[in-house]
Coordinates of C-alpha atoms and ligand atoms in Angstrom, one line a residue:
M1 CA 0.2 -0.3 0.3
P2 CA 1.7 3.4 -0.9
I3 CA 1.9 5.7 2.1
D4 CA 1.5 9.5 1.9
V5 CA 3.7 12.1 4.5
A6 CA 4.6 14.8 4.4
A7 CA 8.2 14.5 4.1
E8 CA 10.9 17.5 5.7
V9 CA 13.3 18.2 3.8
M10 CA 16.1 17.0 5.1
A11 CA 19.0 18.8 2.2
N12 CA 19.3 19.9 -0.7
R13 CA 21.9 19.4 -3.0
P14 CA 22.8 21.2 -6.6
L15 CA 24.3 19.2 -9.2
S16 CA 23.9 21.8 -11.9
T17 CA 22.3 24.9 -13.3
D18 CA 19.3 22.7 -13.8
Y19 CA 20.1 19.3 -11.7
N20 CA 19.4 18.8 -7.8
V21 CA 18.8 16.1 -5.3
L22 CA 16.7 16.4 -2.4
S23 CA 17.0 14.4 0.4
L24 CA 13.4 14.3 2.4
A25 CA 12.7 12.2 5.1
A26 CA 10.0 9.8 4.6
P27 CA 10.6 7.1 6.4
A28 CA 7.9 4.0 5.8
I29 CA 8.4 5.3 1.5
A30 CA 11.4 4.5 2.4
A31 CA 11.6 1.5 4.1
A32 CA 8.8 0.0 1.3
A33 CA 10.4 1.1 -1.5
A34 CA 11.4 -1.2 -4.0
P35 CA 14.3 -0.4 -7.0
G36 CA 12.3 1.4 -10.1
Q37 CA 9.0 2.6 -8.3
F38 CA 8.5 5.9 -8.1
V39 CA 6.7 9.1 -6.0
M40 CA 4.1 11.5 -6.7
V41 CA 5.6 14.8 -5.2
K42 CA 4.3 18.7 -4.7
I43 CA 6.1 21.5 -3.1
G44 CA 3.7 24.2 -2.5
S45 CA 4.9 27.8 -3.6
G46 CA 2.6 28.9 -0.3
P47 CA 3.2 29.1 3.0
L48 CA 1.2 26.3 3.9
G49 CA 2.6 24.7 0.6
G50 CA -1.0 26.2 -1.9
N51 CA -2.8 25.0 -4.5
D52 CA 0.3 26.3 -7.1
P53 CA 1.7 23.7 -8.2
L54 CA -2.5 22.0 -7.6
L55 CA -1.3 18.7 -8.9
R56 CA 2.3 16.4 -7.6
R57 CA 4.3 15.2 -10.2
P58 CA 6.1 11.4 -10.3
F59 CA 9.9 11.3 -9.8
S60 CA 11.8 8.2 -9.0
V61 CA 13.0 6.7 -6.2
F62 CA 16.8 7.8 -6.5
E63 CA 18.6 6.5 -3.0
V64 CA 17.3 4.8 0.5
L65 CA 19.2 7.0 2.9
R66 CA 19.8 5.3 6.3
A67 CA 20.4 6.0 9.4
N68 CA 24.3 4.9 11.2
D69 CA 21.8 1.9 12.5
G70 CA 20.7 0.9 9.1
T71 CA 16.9 1.8 9.4
P72 CA 15.6 3.5 6.5
A73 CA 15.4 7.2 6.9
G74 CA 14.7 8.9 3.8
I75 CA 14.3 8.5 0.0
T76 CA 16.2 10.6 -2.4
L77 CA 15.2 11.7 -5.7
L78 CA 17.9 13.4 -9.2
N79 CA 15.6 16.0 -10.5
K80 CA 15.7 17.8 -13.6
R81 CA 13.8 21.3 -13.6
I82 CA 12.2 22.0 -16.7
G83 CA 9.2 23.5 -15.9
P84 CA 6.9 24.7 -12.3
S85 CA 7.2 21.9 -9.9
T86 CA 11.0 20.6 -10.8
S87 CA 12.0 23.9 -10.1
L88 CA 10.5 24.4 -6.8
I89 CA 12.0 21.3 -6.4
Y90 CA 15.7 22.5 -7.0
S91 CA 15.3 25.6 -4.9
A92 CA 13.6 23.6 -1.9
R93 CA 15.2 24.4 1.6
P94 CA 15.8 22.1 4.3
G95 CA 12.8 22.4 6.8
Q96 CA 10.1 23.0 3.9
V97 CA 7.6 19.7 3.7
A98 CA 6.8 17.8 0.9
A99 CA 3.2 16.1 0.3
C100 CA 4.9 12.6 -0.6
L101 CA 2.9 10.0 -2.0
G102 CA 4.6 5.8 -2.7
P103 CA 5.9 3.6 -3.4
L104 CA 4.0 3.8 -6.6
G105 CA 4.1 0.9 -9.9
R106 CA 6.4 -2.2 -10.3
P107 CA 9.7 -2.2 -10.1
F108 CA 12.4 -3.9 -12.1
T109 CA 13.1 -7.8 -11.8
I110 CA 15.8 -8.1 -10.3
V111 CA 17.7 -10.9 -12.5
D112 CA 20.4 -13.3 -10.3
P113 CA 24.2 -14.5 -11.6
P114 CA 25.2 -15.5 -14.8
S115 CA 23.2 -12.9 -15.6
E116 CA 24.9 -9.6 -16.5
A117 CA 22.9 -6.4 -16.0
W118 CA 22.9 -3.2 -17.8
M119 CA 20.9 -0.4 -17.6
V120 CA 20.7 1.6 -20.0
A121 CA 20.3 5.5 -19.1
G122 CA 19.9 8.7 -20.8
G123 CA 19.7 12.3 -18.8
V124 CA 17.5 12.4 -16.0
G125 CA 17.0 8.8 -17.1
L126 CA 20.0 8.1 -14.6
A127 CA 17.2 8.2 -11.7
P128 CA 15.7 5.1 -10.5
F129 CA 19.3 3.3 -11.3
A130 CA 20.5 4.0 -8.2
A131 CA 19.3 2.4 -6.1
L132 CA 19.0 -0.9 -8.5
A133 CA 22.8 -1.1 -8.4
G134 CA 22.8 -1.7 -4.6
A135 CA 20.6 -4.1 -5.6
L136 CA 22.1 -6.1 -8.3
R137 CA 25.9 -5.5 -5.8
E138 CA 23.8 -7.4 -2.8
R139 CA 23.5 -10.4 -5.5
N140 CA 27.0 -9.9 -7.0
V141 CA 25.3 -9.0 -10.1
K142 CA 27.8 -7.8 -12.8
T143 CA 26.3 -4.7 -13.6
I144 CA 27.4 -2.0 -16.6
L145 CA 26.2 1.4 -16.8
F146 CA 26.1 3.2 -20.2
Y147 CA 24.7 6.4 -19.3
G148 CA 25.0 9.3 -21.9
A149 CA 24.1 12.4 -21.8
R150 CA 24.6 15.9 -23.7
T151 CA 27.9 17.0 -22.4
G152 CA 29.7 16.0 -19.4
G153 CA 28.8 18.3 -16.9
E154 CA 25.5 16.2 -16.8
L155 CA 26.8 13.3 -16.2
F156 CA 27.0 12.7 -12.3
Y157 CA 26.5 10.2 -9.6
L158 CA 30.0 8.3 -11.7
D159 CA 32.3 7.5 -8.8
F160 CA 29.1 6.1 -6.6
F161 CA 28.4 3.4 -8.8
R162 CA 31.8 3.7 -9.5
A163 CA 32.2 2.1 -5.7
L164 CA 29.0 -0.4 -6.1
G165 CA 31.7 -2.1 -8.9
V166 CA 29.8 -1.2 -11.8
E167 CA 31.8 -0.7 -15.4
L168 CA 30.5 2.2 -16.7
V169 CA 30.1 2.8 -20.8
L170 CA 29.6 7.1 -20.6
T171 CA 28.4 8.8 -23.7
T172 CA 28.2 12.7 -24.4
E173 CA 26.4 14.2 -27.8
D174 CA 29.6 17.1 -27.8
G175 CA 32.2 14.8 -27.8
S176 CA 33.3 16.3 -24.2
T177 CA 33.3 12.8 -21.6
G178 CA 33.8 9.2 -23.7
E179 CA 32.1 8.4 -27.0
R180 CA 30.7 10.7 -29.0
G181 CA 27.2 10.7 -30.1
R182 CA 24.0 8.5 -28.4
V183 CA 24.5 5.8 -25.8
V184 CA 22.5 3.4 -27.7
A185 CA 25.6 3.2 -30.0
P186 CA 28.2 1.0 -27.7
L187 CA 25.4 -1.0 -26.0
E188 CA 25.2 -2.1 -29.5
R189 CA 28.5 -2.9 -30.3
R190 CA 28.6 -4.9 -26.7
L191 CA 25.8 -6.8 -27.2
A192 CA 27.1 -7.7 -31.0
E193 CA 30.5 -9.1 -28.9
R194 CA 28.4 -10.4 -26.1
S195 CA 28.1 -15.0 -27.0
P196 CA 24.2 -15.3 -27.6
A197 CA 24.7 -18.2 -24.4
A198 CA 25.6 -15.7 -21.8
P199 CA 23.0 -13.8 -20.4
A200 CA 22.2 -10.5 -19.5
M201 CA 19.2 -8.3 -18.9
I202 CA 18.8 -4.6 -20.4
Y203 CA 17.6 -1.8 -18.1
A204 CA 16.9 0.8 -19.3
C205 CA 15.2 5.0 -18.7
G206 CA 15.3 7.8 -20.7
P207 CA 13.8 10.1 -23.0
E208 CA 11.5 7.7 -25.6
G209 CA 13.3 7.4 -28.3
M210 CA 16.2 6.3 -26.6
L211 CA 13.8 3.2 -24.8
A212 CA 12.5 2.2 -28.6
A213 CA 16.0 2.5 -29.9
T214 CA 17.0 0.4 -26.3
A215 CA 13.6 -1.9 -27.1
R216 CA 15.3 -2.6 -30.7
T217 CA 18.2 -2.9 -30.3
A218 CA 17.9 -5.5 -27.4
A219 CA 15.2 -7.3 -30.1
K220 CA 17.5 -7.9 -32.6
F221 CA 20.3 -10.0 -30.5
G222 CA 17.0 -11.4 -28.4
R223 CA 17.9 -9.9 -25.0
P224 CA 15.1 -9.1 -22.4
C225 CA 14.6 -5.1 -21.7
Q226 CA 13.3 -3.9 -18.8
V227 CA 11.7 -0.4 -20.0
S228 CA 10.4 2.3 -16.8
V229 CA 8.4 4.6 -19.1
E230 CA 8.0 8.2 -18.1
R231 CA 4.8 8.8 -19.3
I232 CA 3.0 12.8 -18.4
M233 CA 1.1 11.1 -14.9
G234 CA -1.5 12.9 -13.3
C235 CA -1.7 10.8 -10.3
G236 CA 0.1 8.5 -10.2
L237 CA -2.8 5.9 -8.8
G238 CA -5.1 4.6 -12.0
G239 CA -7.7 7.1 -12.1
C240 CA -6.8 9.3 -14.3
Y241 CA -5.3 7.4 -17.6
S242 CA -3.2 10.3 -18.4
C243 CA 0.0 7.8 -18.6
V244 CA -1.5 5.1 -21.1
V245 CA 1.0 2.9 -23.2
P246 CA 0.4 0.8 -25.5
M247 CA 0.7 -2.7 -24.8
R248 CA 0.7 -6.5 -26.2
G249 CA -2.6 -8.3 -24.3
D250 CA -2.6 -11.7 -23.4
D251 CA -4.9 -11.9 -27.1
G252 CA -2.2 -10.5 -28.6
K253 CA -3.9 -7.2 -30.1
F254 CA -2.7 -4.1 -28.3
H255 CA -4.5 -2.5 -25.7
H256 CA -3.9 1.2 -24.4
V257 CA -2.9 0.2 -20.0
R258 CA -1.9 2.8 -17.7
S259 CA 1.8 2.9 -16.8
C260 CA 1.6 4.1 -13.3
I261 CA -0.3 0.6 -12.1
A262 CA 1.0 -1.1 -15.1
G263 CA 4.4 0.1 -14.9
P264 CA 6.2 2.5 -14.8
V265 CA 8.6 -0.6 -15.9
M266 CA 7.3 -2.8 -18.6
A267 CA 8.8 -5.1 -21.0
A268 CA 10.1 -4.0 -24.0
D269 CA 9.1 -6.2 -26.3
Q270 CA 5.3 -5.8 -24.5
I271 CA 5.2 -2.0 -25.7
R272 CA 4.5 -0.5 -28.9
W273 CA 7.3 2.3 -29.9
D274 CA 5.9 3.6 -33.3
Ligands
FAD301 C1 7.4 7.6 -13.5 C2 8.6 8.8 -13.0 C3 9.3 8.8 -13.2 C4 9.9 10.1 -13.3 N1 10.8 10.3 -12.5 C5 12.0 11.5 -12.3 C6 12.9 11.7 -12.0 O1 13.7 11.4 -11.8 N2 13.5 12.5 -12.0 C7 12.8 14.0 -12.5 O2 13.6 15.1 -13.1 N3 12.1 13.3 -13.7 C8 11.0 12.3 -13.5 N4 10.0 12.1 -14.3 C9 9.5 13.5 -15.2 C10 8.6 14.0 -13.7 O3 7.8 13.5 -13.7 C11 8.4 15.5 -15.1 O4 9.6 16.5 -15.2 C12 7.6 16.5 -14.3 O5 5.9 16.0 -14.2 C13 7.4 17.9 -14.6 O6 6.7 19.4 -13.5 P1 7.2 20.2 -13.9 O7 6.1 21.1 -13.1 O8 8.4 21.1 -13.4 O9 7.0 21.4 -16.0 P2 5.9 20.6 -16.7 O10 5.1 22.0 -16.7 O11 4.3 20.3 -16.3 O12 6.8 19.9 -18.1 C14 7.1 21.2 -18.8 C15 7.0 20.7 -19.8 O13 7.7 19.1 -19.9 C16 6.9 18.2 -20.4 N5 6.6 16.9 -19.7 C17 6.2 17.2 -18.4 N6 6.7 15.5 -17.6 C18 7.2 14.6 -19.0 C19 7.4 13.2 -18.7 N7 7.1 12.5 -18.1 N8 8.1 13.2 -20.2 C20 8.3 14.3 -21.6 N9 7.6 15.5 -21.2 C21 7.1 15.6 -20.0 C22 5.3 19.1 -20.5 O14 4.5 18.4 -21.3 C23 5.7 20.7 -20.6 O15 5.8 20.5 -21.9 C24 9.7 11.4 -14.1 C25 8.5 10.2 -14.1 C26 7.8 9.8 -15.1 C27 6.2 9.7 -15.1
FES302 S1 -1.8 8.6 -13.8 FE1 -3.1 8.7 -14.0 S2 -3.8 6.4 -14.5 FE2 -1.6 6.8 -14.5

Protein backbone atom coordinates (compact mmCIF):
# COMPACT_ATOMS: atom_id res chain seq x y z
CA MET A 1 0.00 0.00 0.00
CA PRO A 2 1.35 3.46 -0.85
CA ILE A 3 1.93 5.80 2.08
CA ASP A 4 1.13 9.51 2.02
CA VAL A 5 3.46 11.62 4.14
CA ALA A 6 4.37 15.23 4.75
CA ALA A 7 8.10 14.78 4.24
CA GLU A 8 10.52 17.37 5.54
CA VAL A 9 13.30 18.42 3.22
CA MET A 10 16.51 17.25 4.93
CA ALA A 11 18.97 18.53 2.33
CA ASN A 12 19.13 19.89 -1.18
CA ARG A 13 22.34 19.42 -3.14
CA PRO A 14 22.69 21.23 -6.47
CA LEU A 15 24.58 19.20 -9.07
CA SER A 16 24.44 21.80 -11.86
CA THR A 17 22.30 24.77 -12.90
CA ASP A 18 19.47 22.35 -13.77
CA TYR A 19 19.97 19.22 -11.67
CA ASN A 20 19.78 18.67 -7.91
CA VAL A 21 19.37 15.88 -5.39
CA LEU A 22 16.63 16.44 -2.82
CA SER A 23 16.63 14.44 0.43
CA LEU A 24 13.24 13.84 2.04
CA ALA A 25 12.52 12.45 5.51
CA ALA A 26 10.13 9.63 4.60
CA PRO A 27 11.14 6.50 6.57
CA ALA A 28 8.02 4.46 5.83
CA ILE A 29 8.31 5.04 2.08
CA ALA A 30 12.05 4.35 2.20
CA ALA A 31 11.41 1.04 3.98
CA ALA A 32 8.86 -0.10 1.40
CA ALA A 33 10.45 1.14 -1.85
CA ALA A 34 11.85 -1.27 -4.44
CA PRO A 35 14.17 -0.22 -7.30
CA GLY A 36 12.17 1.30 -10.17
CA GLN A 37 9.24 2.51 -8.06
CA PHE A 38 8.28 6.16 -7.89
CA VAL A 39 6.68 8.76 -5.63
CA MET A 40 4.20 11.56 -6.40
CA VAL A 41 5.62 14.77 -4.94
CA LYS A 42 4.57 18.37 -4.56
CA ILE A 43 6.31 21.27 -2.90
CA GLY A 44 3.86 24.19 -2.89
CA SER A 45 4.88 27.77 -3.52
CA GLY A 46 2.63 29.18 -0.75
CA PRO A 47 3.46 29.24 2.97
CA LEU A 48 1.34 26.14 3.62
CA GLY A 49 2.02 24.42 0.34
CA GLY A 50 -0.92 26.02 -1.49
CA ASN A 51 -2.55 24.97 -4.73
CA ASP A 52 0.17 26.04 -7.12
CA PRO A 53 1.09 23.62 -8.57
CA LEU A 54 -2.19 21.80 -8.03
CA LEU A 55 -1.03 18.30 -8.91
CA ARG A 56 1.88 16.26 -7.64
CA ARG A 57 4.53 15.08 -10.08
CA PRO A 58 6.16 11.63 -10.44
CA PHE A 59 9.79 11.03 -9.46
CA SER A 60 11.77 7.81 -9.28
CA VAL A 61 13.11 6.87 -5.88
CA PHE A 62 16.80 7.66 -6.46
CA GLU A 63 18.44 6.52 -3.20
CA VAL A 64 17.20 5.09 0.10
CA LEU A 65 18.84 6.96 2.98
CA ARG A 66 19.66 5.03 6.14
CA ALA A 67 20.34 6.03 9.74
CA ASN A 68 23.60 4.95 11.39
CA ASP A 69 21.96 1.73 12.60
CA GLY A 70 20.83 0.90 9.05
CA THR A 71 17.14 1.70 9.44
CA PRO A 72 15.58 3.48 6.44
CA ALA A 73 15.31 7.22 7.13
CA GLY A 74 14.35 8.81 3.86
CA ILE A 75 14.69 8.94 0.12
CA THR A 76 16.41 11.18 -2.38
CA LEU A 77 15.12 12.40 -5.72
CA LEU A 78 17.34 13.21 -8.69
CA ASN A 79 15.54 16.23 -10.11
CA LYS A 80 15.91 17.98 -13.47
CA ARG A 81 14.38 21.44 -13.65
CA ILE A 82 12.06 21.68 -16.68
CA GLY A 83 8.92 23.46 -15.42
CA PRO A 84 7.09 24.83 -12.35
CA SER A 85 7.22 21.78 -10.02
CA THR A 86 10.75 20.75 -10.83
CA SER A 87 11.85 24.40 -10.34
CA LEU A 88 10.29 24.42 -6.87
CA ILE A 89 12.10 21.16 -6.09
CA TYR A 90 15.33 22.61 -7.43
CA SER A 91 15.12 25.59 -5.06
CA ALA A 92 13.61 23.81 -2.03
CA ARG A 93 15.16 24.63 1.33
CA PRO A 94 15.77 22.32 4.32
CA GLY A 95 12.79 22.48 6.67
CA GLN A 96 10.24 22.89 3.86
CA VAL A 97 7.66 20.14 3.62
CA ALA A 98 6.81 18.07 0.54
CA ALA A 99 3.64 16.08 0.03
CA CYS A 100 5.01 12.66 -0.90
CA LEU A 101 2.96 9.59 -1.85
CA GLY A 102 4.56 6.23 -2.51
CA PRO A 103 6.10 3.88 -3.26
CA LEU A 104 4.06 3.50 -6.45
CA GLY A 105 4.15 1.33 -9.55
CA ARG A 106 5.88 -1.87 -10.54
CA PRO A 107 9.58 -2.15 -9.80
CA PHE A 108 12.33 -3.78 -11.86
CA THR A 109 12.65 -7.55 -11.80
CA ILE A 110 16.17 -8.11 -10.52
CA VAL A 111 18.33 -10.82 -12.07
CA ASP A 112 20.75 -13.18 -10.37
CA PRO A 113 24.15 -14.44 -11.56
CA PRO A 114 25.21 -15.75 -14.02
CA SER A 115 23.11 -13.11 -15.77
CA GLU A 116 24.74 -9.71 -16.13
CA ALA A 117 22.74 -6.48 -15.76
CA TRP A 118 23.20 -3.78 -18.38
CA MET A 119 21.59 -0.50 -17.37
CA VAL A 120 21.01 2.12 -20.08
CA ALA A 121 20.38 5.68 -18.87
CA GLY A 122 19.74 8.88 -20.79
CA GLY A 123 19.98 12.17 -18.87
CA VAL A 124 17.72 12.22 -15.82
CA GLY A 125 16.83 8.63 -16.75
CA LEU A 126 19.71 7.78 -14.41
CA ALA A 127 17.26 8.20 -11.52
CA PRO A 128 16.06 4.60 -10.97
CA PHE A 129 19.52 3.09 -11.38
CA ALA A 130 21.21 4.08 -8.13
CA ALA A 131 18.82 1.89 -6.15
CA LEU A 132 18.91 -0.86 -8.78
CA ALA A 133 22.72 -0.91 -8.79
CA GLY A 134 22.69 -1.35 -5.01
CA ALA A 135 20.29 -4.29 -5.22
CA LEU A 136 22.35 -5.91 -8.00
CA ARG A 137 25.51 -5.50 -5.95
CA GLU A 138 23.86 -7.34 -3.03
CA ARG A 139 23.28 -10.26 -5.42
CA ASN A 140 26.80 -10.11 -6.86
CA VAL A 141 25.51 -9.43 -10.36
CA LYS A 142 28.11 -8.01 -12.75
CA THR A 143 26.66 -4.67 -13.83
CA ILE A 144 27.39 -2.17 -16.61
CA LEU A 145 25.94 1.35 -16.79
CA PHE A 146 25.66 2.80 -20.31
CA TYR A 147 25.06 6.45 -19.50
CA GLY A 148 24.53 9.23 -22.02
CA ALA A 149 24.03 12.97 -21.63
CA ARG A 150 24.29 16.12 -23.71
CA THR A 151 27.64 17.09 -22.18
CA GLY A 152 30.14 15.82 -19.60
CA GLY A 153 28.91 18.26 -16.95
CA GLU A 154 25.57 16.44 -16.96
CA LEU A 155 27.00 13.03 -16.10
CA PHE A 156 26.43 12.64 -12.37
CA TYR A 157 27.21 10.17 -9.56
CA LEU A 158 29.96 8.42 -11.51
CA ASP A 159 31.99 7.70 -8.34
CA PHE A 160 28.86 6.37 -6.64
CA PHE A 161 28.43 3.73 -9.35
CA ARG A 162 32.16 2.97 -9.49
CA ALA A 163 32.12 2.35 -5.72
CA LEU A 164 29.43 -0.28 -6.31
CA GLY A 165 31.71 -2.02 -8.82
CA VAL A 166 29.64 -0.91 -11.82
CA GLU A 167 31.50 -0.64 -15.13
CA LEU A 168 30.77 2.73 -16.76
CA VAL A 169 30.34 3.27 -20.49
CA LEU A 170 29.82 7.01 -21.04
CA THR A 171 28.63 8.95 -24.07
CA THR A 172 27.98 12.65 -24.64
CA GLU A 173 26.38 14.38 -27.60
CA ASP A 174 29.17 16.97 -27.71
CA GLY A 175 31.97 14.44 -27.18
CA SER A 176 33.27 16.23 -24.04
CA THR A 177 33.30 12.97 -22.01
CA GLY A 178 33.36 9.40 -23.25
CA GLU A 179 32.28 8.51 -26.75
CA ARG A 180 30.59 11.16 -28.92
CA GLY A 181 27.03 10.22 -29.88
CA ARG A 182 24.10 8.29 -28.52
CA VAL A 183 24.28 5.75 -25.72
CA VAL A 184 22.68 2.95 -27.74
CA ALA A 185 25.74 2.74 -30.06
CA PRO A 186 28.14 1.20 -27.47
CA LEU A 187 25.28 -0.95 -26.14
CA GLU A 188 24.84 -2.43 -29.60
CA ARG A 189 28.57 -3.08 -29.97
CA ARG A 190 28.78 -4.84 -26.60
CA LEU A 191 25.74 -6.96 -27.43
CA ALA A 192 27.34 -7.97 -30.74
CA GLU A 193 30.50 -9.06 -28.85
CA ARG A 194 28.66 -11.10 -26.22
CA SER A 195 28.03 -14.79 -26.73
CA PRO A 196 24.29 -15.46 -27.13
CA ALA A 197 24.71 -18.20 -24.50
CA ALA A 198 25.82 -15.66 -21.86
CA PRO A 199 22.71 -14.13 -20.27
CA ALA A 200 22.24 -10.38 -19.83
CA MET A 201 19.21 -8.36 -18.77
CA ILE A 202 18.89 -4.85 -20.19
CA TYR A 203 17.30 -2.13 -18.06
CA ALA A 204 16.57 1.25 -19.66
CA CYS A 205 15.27 4.65 -18.58
CA GLY A 206 15.40 7.94 -20.47
CA PRO A 207 13.75 9.84 -23.30
CA GLU A 208 11.21 7.86 -25.30
CA GLY A 209 13.35 7.85 -28.48
CA MET A 210 16.22 6.31 -26.52
CA LEU A 211 13.89 3.70 -25.00
CA ALA A 212 12.56 2.78 -28.44
CA ALA A 213 16.10 2.46 -29.83
CA THR A 214 17.15 0.35 -26.83
CA ALA A 215 14.08 -1.88 -27.25
CA ARG A 216 14.88 -2.40 -30.96
CA THR A 217 18.53 -3.18 -30.19
CA ALA A 218 17.60 -5.64 -27.44
CA ALA A 219 15.14 -7.39 -29.77
CA LYS A 220 17.75 -7.56 -32.56
CA PHE A 221 20.05 -9.55 -30.27
CA GLY A 222 17.24 -11.54 -28.63
CA ARG A 223 17.88 -10.02 -25.19
CA PRO A 224 15.23 -9.37 -22.52
CA CYS A 225 14.74 -5.68 -21.78
CA GLN A 226 12.86 -3.84 -19.07
CA VAL A 227 12.10 -0.17 -19.67
CA SER A 228 10.92 2.46 -17.20
CA VAL A 229 8.51 4.65 -19.19
CA GLU A 230 8.01 8.28 -18.24
CA ARG A 231 4.58 9.41 -19.36
CA ILE A 232 2.93 12.53 -17.99
CA MET A 233 1.12 11.43 -14.83
CA GLY A 234 -1.77 13.25 -13.19
CA CYS A 235 -2.45 10.98 -10.23
CA GLY A 236 -0.01 8.04 -10.17
CA LEU A 237 -2.80 5.82 -8.88
CA GLY A 238 -4.73 4.66 -11.94
CA GLY A 239 -7.52 7.23 -11.72
CA CYS A 240 -6.93 9.75 -14.52
CA TYR A 241 -5.70 7.80 -17.60
CA SER A 242 -3.14 10.51 -18.45
CA CYS A 243 -0.31 8.00 -18.60
CA VAL A 244 -1.47 5.32 -21.04
CA VAL A 245 0.95 3.25 -23.14
CA PRO A 246 -0.01 0.88 -26.00
CA MET A 247 0.85 -2.57 -24.72
CA ARG A 248 0.31 -6.05 -26.10
CA GLY A 249 -2.26 -8.06 -24.14
CA ASP A 250 -2.62 -11.82 -23.69
CA ASP A 251 -4.82 -11.82 -26.83
CA GLY A 252 -1.88 -10.50 -28.89
CA LYS A 253 -3.65 -7.18 -29.52
CA PHE A 254 -2.49 -3.79 -28.28
CA HIS A 255 -4.44 -2.11 -25.49
CA HIS A 256 -3.84 1.18 -23.76
CA VAL A 257 -2.68 0.44 -20.23
CA ARG A 258 -2.01 2.91 -17.43
CA SER A 259 1.75 3.02 -16.98
CA CYS A 260 1.43 4.25 -13.38
CA ILE A 261 -0.01 0.89 -12.30
CA ALA A 262 1.04 -1.51 -15.11
CA GLY A 263 4.48 0.20 -15.00
CA PRO A 264 6.49 2.34 -14.93
CA VAL A 265 8.70 -0.70 -15.51
CA MET A 266 7.46 -2.72 -18.47
CA ALA A 267 8.76 -5.39 -20.81
CA ALA A 268 10.11 -3.54 -23.85
CA ASP A 269 8.85 -6.14 -26.31
CA GLN A 270 5.26 -5.71 -25.09
CA ILE A 271 5.11 -1.99 -25.99
CA ARG A 272 4.27 -0.54 -29.41
CA TRP A 273 6.95 2.09 -30.00
CA ASP A 274 5.82 3.80 -33.25
C1 LIG B 1 7.48 7.34 -13.44
C2 LIG B 1 8.18 8.64 -13.66
C3 LIG B 1 9.37 8.89 -12.99
C4 LIG B 1 10.01 10.12 -13.16
N1 LIG B 1 11.17 10.32 -12.47
C5 LIG B 1 11.79 11.52 -12.58
C6 LIG B 1 12.96 11.76 -11.82
O1 LIG B 1 13.44 10.91 -11.07
N2 LIG B 1 13.54 12.99 -11.94
C7 LIG B 1 13.02 13.98 -12.75
O2 LIG B 1 13.58 15.09 -12.79
N3 LIG B 1 11.92 13.77 -13.48
C8 LIG B 1 11.29 12.57 -13.41
N4 LIG B 1 10.14 12.35 -14.13
C9 LIG B 1 9.63 13.43 -14.98
C10 LIG B 1 8.94 14.47 -14.09
O3 LIG B 1 7.79 13.91 -13.51
C11 LIG B 1 8.56 15.72 -14.92
O4 LIG B 1 9.75 16.37 -15.31
C12 LIG B 1 7.72 16.68 -14.09
O5 LIG B 1 6.42 16.16 -13.97
C13 LIG B 1 7.66 18.05 -14.74
O6 LIG B 1 6.88 18.88 -13.88
P1 LIG B 1 6.99 20.45 -13.98
O7 LIG B 1 5.83 21.02 -13.26
O8 LIG B 1 8.34 20.93 -13.57
O9 LIG B 1 6.88 20.77 -15.52
P2 LIG B 1 5.54 20.62 -16.51
O10 LIG B 1 5.06 22.03 -16.70
O11 LIG B 1 4.63 19.64 -15.92
O12 LIG B 1 6.28 20.10 -17.74
C14 LIG B 1 7.22 20.88 -18.50
C15 LIG B 1 7.26 20.34 -19.92
O13 LIG B 1 7.74 18.99 -19.92
C16 LIG B 1 6.77 18.10 -20.44
N5 LIG B 1 6.76 16.90 -19.60
C17 LIG B 1 6.31 16.79 -18.34
N6 LIG B 1 6.46 15.54 -17.87
C18 LIG B 1 7.04 14.84 -18.87
C19 LIG B 1 7.44 13.49 -19.04
N7 LIG B 1 7.28 12.57 -18.09
N8 LIG B 1 7.98 13.13 -20.23
C20 LIG B 1 8.14 14.02 -21.24
N9 LIG B 1 7.77 15.31 -21.13
C21 LIG B 1 7.23 15.72 -19.98
C22 LIG B 1 5.44 18.85 -20.38
O14 LIG B 1 4.54 18.44 -21.41
C23 LIG B 1 5.86 20.28 -20.59
O15 LIG B 1 6.02 20.58 -21.95
C24 LIG B 1 9.47 11.12 -14.02
C25 LIG B 1 8.29 10.86 -14.71
C26 LIG B 1 7.65 9.64 -14.53
C27 LIG B 1 6.37 9.37 -15.26
S1 LIG C 1 -1.29 8.82 -13.71
FE1 LIG C 1 -3.44 8.82 -13.42
S2 LIG C 1 -3.98 6.91 -14.33
FE2 LIG C 1 -1.83 6.91 -14.47
